[in-house]
mmCIF file of C-alpha atoms in Angstrom:
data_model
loop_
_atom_site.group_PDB
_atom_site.id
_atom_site.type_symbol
_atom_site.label_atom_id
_atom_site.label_comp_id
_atom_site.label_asym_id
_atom_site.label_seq_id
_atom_site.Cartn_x
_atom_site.Cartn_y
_atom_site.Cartn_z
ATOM 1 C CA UNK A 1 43.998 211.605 81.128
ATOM 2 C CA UNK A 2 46.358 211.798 77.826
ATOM 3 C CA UNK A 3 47.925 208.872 78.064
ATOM 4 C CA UNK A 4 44.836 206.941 79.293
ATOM 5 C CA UNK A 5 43.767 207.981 75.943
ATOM 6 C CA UNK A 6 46.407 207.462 74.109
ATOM 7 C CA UNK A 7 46.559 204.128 75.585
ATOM 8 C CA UNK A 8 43.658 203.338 74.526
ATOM 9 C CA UNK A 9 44.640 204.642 71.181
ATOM 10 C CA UNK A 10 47.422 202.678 70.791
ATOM 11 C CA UNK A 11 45.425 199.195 71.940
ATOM 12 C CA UNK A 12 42.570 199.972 68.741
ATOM 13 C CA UNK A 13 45.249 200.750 66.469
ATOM 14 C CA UNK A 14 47.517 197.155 67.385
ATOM 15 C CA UNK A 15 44.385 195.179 67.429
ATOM 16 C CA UNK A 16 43.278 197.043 63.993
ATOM 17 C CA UNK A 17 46.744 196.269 62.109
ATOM 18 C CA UNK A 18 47.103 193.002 63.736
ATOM 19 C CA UNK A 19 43.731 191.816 62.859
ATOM 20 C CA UNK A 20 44.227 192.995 58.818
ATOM 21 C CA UNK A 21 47.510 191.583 58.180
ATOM 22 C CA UNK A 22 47.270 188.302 56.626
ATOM 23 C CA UNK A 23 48.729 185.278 58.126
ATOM 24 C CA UNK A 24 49.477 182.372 56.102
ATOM 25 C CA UNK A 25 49.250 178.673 57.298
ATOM 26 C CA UNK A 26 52.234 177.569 54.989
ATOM 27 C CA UNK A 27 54.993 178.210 57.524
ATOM 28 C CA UNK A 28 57.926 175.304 58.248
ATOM 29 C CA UNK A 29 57.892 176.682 62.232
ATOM 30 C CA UNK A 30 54.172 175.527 62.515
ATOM 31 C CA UNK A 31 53.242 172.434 64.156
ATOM 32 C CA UNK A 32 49.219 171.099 64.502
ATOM 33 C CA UNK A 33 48.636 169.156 67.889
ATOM 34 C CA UNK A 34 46.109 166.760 66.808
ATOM 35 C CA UNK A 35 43.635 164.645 69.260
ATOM 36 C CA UNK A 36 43.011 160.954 66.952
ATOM 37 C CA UNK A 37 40.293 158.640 68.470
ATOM 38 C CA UNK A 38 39.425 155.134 67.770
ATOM 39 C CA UNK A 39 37.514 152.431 69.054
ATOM 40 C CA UNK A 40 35.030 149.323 68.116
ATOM 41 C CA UNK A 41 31.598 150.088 68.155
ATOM 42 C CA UNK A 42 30.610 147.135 69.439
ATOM 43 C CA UNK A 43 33.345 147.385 72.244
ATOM 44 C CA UNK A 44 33.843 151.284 73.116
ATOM 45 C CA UNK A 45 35.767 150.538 76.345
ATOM 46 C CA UNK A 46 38.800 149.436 74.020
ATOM 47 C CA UNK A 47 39.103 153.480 73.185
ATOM 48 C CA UNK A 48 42.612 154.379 71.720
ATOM 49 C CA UNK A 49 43.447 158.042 71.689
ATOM 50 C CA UNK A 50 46.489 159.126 70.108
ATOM 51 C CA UNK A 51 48.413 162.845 70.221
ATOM 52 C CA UNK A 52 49.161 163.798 66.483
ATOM 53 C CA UNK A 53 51.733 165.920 65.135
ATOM 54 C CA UNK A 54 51.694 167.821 61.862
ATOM 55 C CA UNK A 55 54.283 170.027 60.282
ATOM 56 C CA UNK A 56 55.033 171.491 56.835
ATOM 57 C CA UNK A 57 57.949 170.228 55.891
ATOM 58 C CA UNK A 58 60.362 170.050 52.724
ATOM 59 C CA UNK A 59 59.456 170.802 49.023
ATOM 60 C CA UNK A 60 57.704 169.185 45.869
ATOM 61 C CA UNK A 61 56.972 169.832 42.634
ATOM 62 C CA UNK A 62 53.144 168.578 40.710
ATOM 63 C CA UNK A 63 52.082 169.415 37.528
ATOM 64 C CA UNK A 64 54.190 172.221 37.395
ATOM 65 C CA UNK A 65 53.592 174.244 40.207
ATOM 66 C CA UNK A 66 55.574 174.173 43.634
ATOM 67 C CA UNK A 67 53.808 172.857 46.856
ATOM 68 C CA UNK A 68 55.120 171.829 50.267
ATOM 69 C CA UNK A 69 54.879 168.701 52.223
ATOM 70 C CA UNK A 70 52.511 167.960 55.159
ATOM 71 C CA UNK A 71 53.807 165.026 57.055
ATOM 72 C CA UNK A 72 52.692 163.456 60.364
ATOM 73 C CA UNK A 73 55.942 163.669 62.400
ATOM 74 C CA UNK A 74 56.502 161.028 64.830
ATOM 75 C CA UNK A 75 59.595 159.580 66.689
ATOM 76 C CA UNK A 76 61.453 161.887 69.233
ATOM 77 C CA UNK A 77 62.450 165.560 68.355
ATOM 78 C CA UNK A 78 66.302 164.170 68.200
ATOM 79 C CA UNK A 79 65.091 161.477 66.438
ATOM 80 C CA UNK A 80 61.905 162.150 63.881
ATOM 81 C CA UNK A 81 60.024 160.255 61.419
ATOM 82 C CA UNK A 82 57.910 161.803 58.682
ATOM 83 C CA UNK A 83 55.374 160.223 56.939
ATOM 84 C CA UNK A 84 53.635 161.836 53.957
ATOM 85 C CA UNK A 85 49.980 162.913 54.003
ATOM 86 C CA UNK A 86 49.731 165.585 51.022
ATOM 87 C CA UNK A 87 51.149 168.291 49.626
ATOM 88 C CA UNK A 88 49.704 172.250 50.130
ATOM 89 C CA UNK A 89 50.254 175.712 48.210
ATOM 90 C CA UNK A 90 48.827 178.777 48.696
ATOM 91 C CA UNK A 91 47.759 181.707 46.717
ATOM 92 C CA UNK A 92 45.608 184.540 47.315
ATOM 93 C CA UNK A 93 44.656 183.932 50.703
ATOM 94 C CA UNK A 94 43.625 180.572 49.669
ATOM 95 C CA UNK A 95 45.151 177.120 50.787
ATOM 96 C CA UNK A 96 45.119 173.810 47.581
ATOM 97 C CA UNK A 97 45.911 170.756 48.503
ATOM 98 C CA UNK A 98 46.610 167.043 46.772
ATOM 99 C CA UNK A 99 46.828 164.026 49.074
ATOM 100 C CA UNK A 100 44.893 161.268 50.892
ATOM 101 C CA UNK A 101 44.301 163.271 54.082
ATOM 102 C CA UNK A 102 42.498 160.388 55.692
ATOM 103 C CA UNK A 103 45.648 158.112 55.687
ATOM 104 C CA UNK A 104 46.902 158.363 59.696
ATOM 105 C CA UNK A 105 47.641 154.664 60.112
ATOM 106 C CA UNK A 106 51.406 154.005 59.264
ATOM 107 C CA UNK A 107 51.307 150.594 59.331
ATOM 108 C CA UNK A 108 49.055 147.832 56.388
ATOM 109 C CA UNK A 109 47.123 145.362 58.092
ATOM 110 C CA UNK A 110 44.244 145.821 61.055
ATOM 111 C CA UNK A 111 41.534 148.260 61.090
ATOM 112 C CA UNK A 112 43.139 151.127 60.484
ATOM 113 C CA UNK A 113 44.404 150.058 56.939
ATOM 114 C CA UNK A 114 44.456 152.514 54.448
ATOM 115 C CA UNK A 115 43.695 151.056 51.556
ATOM 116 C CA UNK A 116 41.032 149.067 53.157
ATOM 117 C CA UNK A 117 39.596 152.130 53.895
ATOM 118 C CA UNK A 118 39.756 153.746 50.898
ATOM 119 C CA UNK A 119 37.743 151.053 49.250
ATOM 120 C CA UNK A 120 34.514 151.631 51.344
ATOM 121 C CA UNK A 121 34.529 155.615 51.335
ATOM 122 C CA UNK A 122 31.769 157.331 50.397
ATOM 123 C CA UNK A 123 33.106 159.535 48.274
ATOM 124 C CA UNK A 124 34.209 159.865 44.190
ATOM 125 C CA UNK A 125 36.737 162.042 44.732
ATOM 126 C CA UNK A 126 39.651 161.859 42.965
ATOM 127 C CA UNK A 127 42.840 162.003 44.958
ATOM 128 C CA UNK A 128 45.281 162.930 42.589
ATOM 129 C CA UNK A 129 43.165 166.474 42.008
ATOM 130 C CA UNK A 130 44.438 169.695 43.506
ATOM 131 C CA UNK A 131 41.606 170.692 45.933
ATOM 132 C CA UNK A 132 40.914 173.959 47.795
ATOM 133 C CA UNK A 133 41.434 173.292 51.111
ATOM 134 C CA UNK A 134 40.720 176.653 53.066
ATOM 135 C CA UNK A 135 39.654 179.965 51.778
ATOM 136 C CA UNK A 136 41.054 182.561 54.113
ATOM 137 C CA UNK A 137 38.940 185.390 51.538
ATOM 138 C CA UNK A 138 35.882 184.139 52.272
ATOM 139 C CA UNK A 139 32.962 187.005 53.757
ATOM 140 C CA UNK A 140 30.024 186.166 56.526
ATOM 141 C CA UNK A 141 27.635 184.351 53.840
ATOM 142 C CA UNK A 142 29.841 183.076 51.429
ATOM 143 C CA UNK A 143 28.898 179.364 50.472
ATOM 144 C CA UNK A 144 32.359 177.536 50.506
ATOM 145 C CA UNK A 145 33.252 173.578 49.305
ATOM 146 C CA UNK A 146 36.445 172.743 50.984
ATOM 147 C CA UNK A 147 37.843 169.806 50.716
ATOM 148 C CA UNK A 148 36.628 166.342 49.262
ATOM 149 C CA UNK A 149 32.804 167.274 50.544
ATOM 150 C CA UNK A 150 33.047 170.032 53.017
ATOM 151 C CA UNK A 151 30.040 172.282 51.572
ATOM 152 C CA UNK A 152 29.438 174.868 54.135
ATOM 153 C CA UNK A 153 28.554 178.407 55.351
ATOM 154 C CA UNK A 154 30.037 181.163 56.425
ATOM 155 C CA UNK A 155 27.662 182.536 59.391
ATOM 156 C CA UNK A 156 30.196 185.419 60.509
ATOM 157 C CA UNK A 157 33.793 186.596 61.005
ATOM 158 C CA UNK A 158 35.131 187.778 63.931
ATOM 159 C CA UNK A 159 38.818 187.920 65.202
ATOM 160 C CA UNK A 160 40.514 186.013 68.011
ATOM 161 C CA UNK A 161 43.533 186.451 69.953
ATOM 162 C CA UNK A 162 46.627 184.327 69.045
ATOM 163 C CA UNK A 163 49.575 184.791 70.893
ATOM 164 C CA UNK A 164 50.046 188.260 70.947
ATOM 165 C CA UNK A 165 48.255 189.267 67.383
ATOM 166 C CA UNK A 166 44.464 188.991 66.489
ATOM 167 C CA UNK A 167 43.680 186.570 63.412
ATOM 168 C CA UNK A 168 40.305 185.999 61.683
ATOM 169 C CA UNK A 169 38.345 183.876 62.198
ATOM 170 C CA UNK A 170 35.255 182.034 60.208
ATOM 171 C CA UNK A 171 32.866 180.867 62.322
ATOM 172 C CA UNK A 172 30.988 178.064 59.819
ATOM 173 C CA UNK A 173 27.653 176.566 59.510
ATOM 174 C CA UNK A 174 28.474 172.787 60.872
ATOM 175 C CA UNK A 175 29.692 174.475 64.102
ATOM 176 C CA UNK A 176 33.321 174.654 63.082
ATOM 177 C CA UNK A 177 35.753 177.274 63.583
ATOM 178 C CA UNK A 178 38.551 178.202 60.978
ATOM 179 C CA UNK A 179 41.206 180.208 62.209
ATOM 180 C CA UNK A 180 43.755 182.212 59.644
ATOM 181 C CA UNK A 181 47.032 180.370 59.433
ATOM 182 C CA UNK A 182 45.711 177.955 61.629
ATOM 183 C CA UNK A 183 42.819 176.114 60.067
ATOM 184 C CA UNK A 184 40.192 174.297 61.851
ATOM 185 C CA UNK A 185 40.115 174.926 65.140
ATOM 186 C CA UNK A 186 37.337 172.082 66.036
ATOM 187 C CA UNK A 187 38.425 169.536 64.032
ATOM 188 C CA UNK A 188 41.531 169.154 62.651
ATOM 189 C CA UNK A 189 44.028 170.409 60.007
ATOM 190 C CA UNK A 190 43.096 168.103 57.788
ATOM 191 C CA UNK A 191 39.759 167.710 58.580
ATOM 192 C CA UNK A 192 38.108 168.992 54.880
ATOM 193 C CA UNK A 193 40.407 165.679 53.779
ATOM 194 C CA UNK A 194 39.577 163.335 55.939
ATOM 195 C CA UNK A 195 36.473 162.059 55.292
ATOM 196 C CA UNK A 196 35.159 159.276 57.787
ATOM 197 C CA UNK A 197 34.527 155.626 56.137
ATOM 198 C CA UNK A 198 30.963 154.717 56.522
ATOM 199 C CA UNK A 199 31.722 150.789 56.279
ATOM 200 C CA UNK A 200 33.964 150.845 59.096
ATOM 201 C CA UNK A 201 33.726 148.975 62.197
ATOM 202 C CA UNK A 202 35.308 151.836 64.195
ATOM 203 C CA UNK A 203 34.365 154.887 65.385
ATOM 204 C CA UNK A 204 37.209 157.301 64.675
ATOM 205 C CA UNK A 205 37.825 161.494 65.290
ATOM 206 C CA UNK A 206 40.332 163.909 64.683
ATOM 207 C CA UNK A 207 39.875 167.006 67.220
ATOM 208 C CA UNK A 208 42.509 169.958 66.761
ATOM 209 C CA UNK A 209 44.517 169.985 70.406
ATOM 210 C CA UNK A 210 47.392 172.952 70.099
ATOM 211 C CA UNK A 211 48.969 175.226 67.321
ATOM 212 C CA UNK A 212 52.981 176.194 67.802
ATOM 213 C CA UNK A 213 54.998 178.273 65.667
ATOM 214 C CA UNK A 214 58.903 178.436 66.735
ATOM 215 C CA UNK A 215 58.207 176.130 69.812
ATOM 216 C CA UNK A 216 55.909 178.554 70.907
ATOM 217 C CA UNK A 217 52.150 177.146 71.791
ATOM 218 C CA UNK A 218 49.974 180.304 70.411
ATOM 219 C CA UNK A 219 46.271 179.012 70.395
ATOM 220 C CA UNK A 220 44.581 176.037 72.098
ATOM 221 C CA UNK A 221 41.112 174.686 71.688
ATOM 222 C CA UNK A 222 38.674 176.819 73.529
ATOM 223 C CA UNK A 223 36.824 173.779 74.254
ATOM 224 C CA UNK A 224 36.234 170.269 73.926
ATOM 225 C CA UNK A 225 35.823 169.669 70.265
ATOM 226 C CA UNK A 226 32.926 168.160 68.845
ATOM 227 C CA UNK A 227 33.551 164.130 67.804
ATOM 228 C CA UNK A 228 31.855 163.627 64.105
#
């Protein structure tokens, strides 16, 4: 009967000091398994779907203050190729970025073009301006603006199980889930920065798949993700 209660003891204390220490996303052993889908509207059957990978990676300097590098890593793991999406710094349990977070295609020309797209985004944001990208302080009915037009609520925070340690989590008014040291869980890691050109003649997502850190896969998504 002791030890079944100090079992039990010993389970709410873990899950207590695992769920209040703070994780932070800015780690170079992290990698974000991201689910990209494209097609024509007019012509859905042609649907690409791509696997994503983003890492933290390397250092830079703006303005003064000391960020790293988020780069889509593609190539082989012998063998990889960054590209550049934005750099990210954190402080105080919240996560600023600067970058074009809605850049994915590596290549000019076609329909993925990045500058083409830029052009026809409904947005004024400026993309040389340090954003706030998450806010891992926020409380259950905090109003938050994340990213380049991410206004949302904060309907409740829970905890959930990642690998062996229990992380908060934000569970947010447009039905999105944001996980400490993770991010979105529904959407993407970039997702507050990637916002979707209305002029476009393609339908394209970005739906979080997998979160690693060391080569170990800690979280997957709970379920399918929500295309907007």
């Amino acid at each position: 009967m002791k030890k079944t209660i100090l079992l039990i003891i010993s389970i709410i204390a873990y899950s207590y000091l695992s769920a209040n220490r703070y994780f932070p996303l800015i780690n170079e052993t992290s990698e974000w398994g991201i689910l990209y889908t494209s097609y024509p509207y007019e012509f859905q059957m042609a649907k690409t779907t791509v696997d994503e990978v983003y890492v933290i990676t390397g250092d830079t300097a703006i303005d003064g203050k000391d960020y790293k590098k988020i780069c889509l890593r593609t190539g082989t793991k012998t063998n990889p190729v960054y590209y550049f999406r934005g750099a990210i710094r954190e402080e105080n349990r919240k996560v600023f970025y600067i970058g074009n977070g809605y850049n994915t295609y590596t290549g000019g020309s076609g329909p993925y073009n990045a500058p083409a797209l830029k052009n026809c985004l409904f947005t004024d944001a400026n993309y040389s301006d340090e954003i706030l990208l998450y806010d891992f302080s926020a409380k259950a009915g905090d109003e938050l603006m994340m990213g380049y037009f991410g206004h949302c609520k904060v309907l409740s925070v829970d905890s959930v199980l990642v690998g062996n340690s229990y992380r908060r989590r934000w569970r947010l008014n447009n039905n999105d889930d944001i996980v400490e040291g993770i991010g979105s869980t529904r959407q993407s890691l970039l997702y507050w920065v990637t916002p979707i050109p209305l002029c476009s003649s393609y339908f394209t997502s970005w739906q979080f798949s997998y979160f690693t850190e060391n080569g170990q896969t800690l979280y997957k998504t709970p379920s399918p993700a929500p295309a907007y």
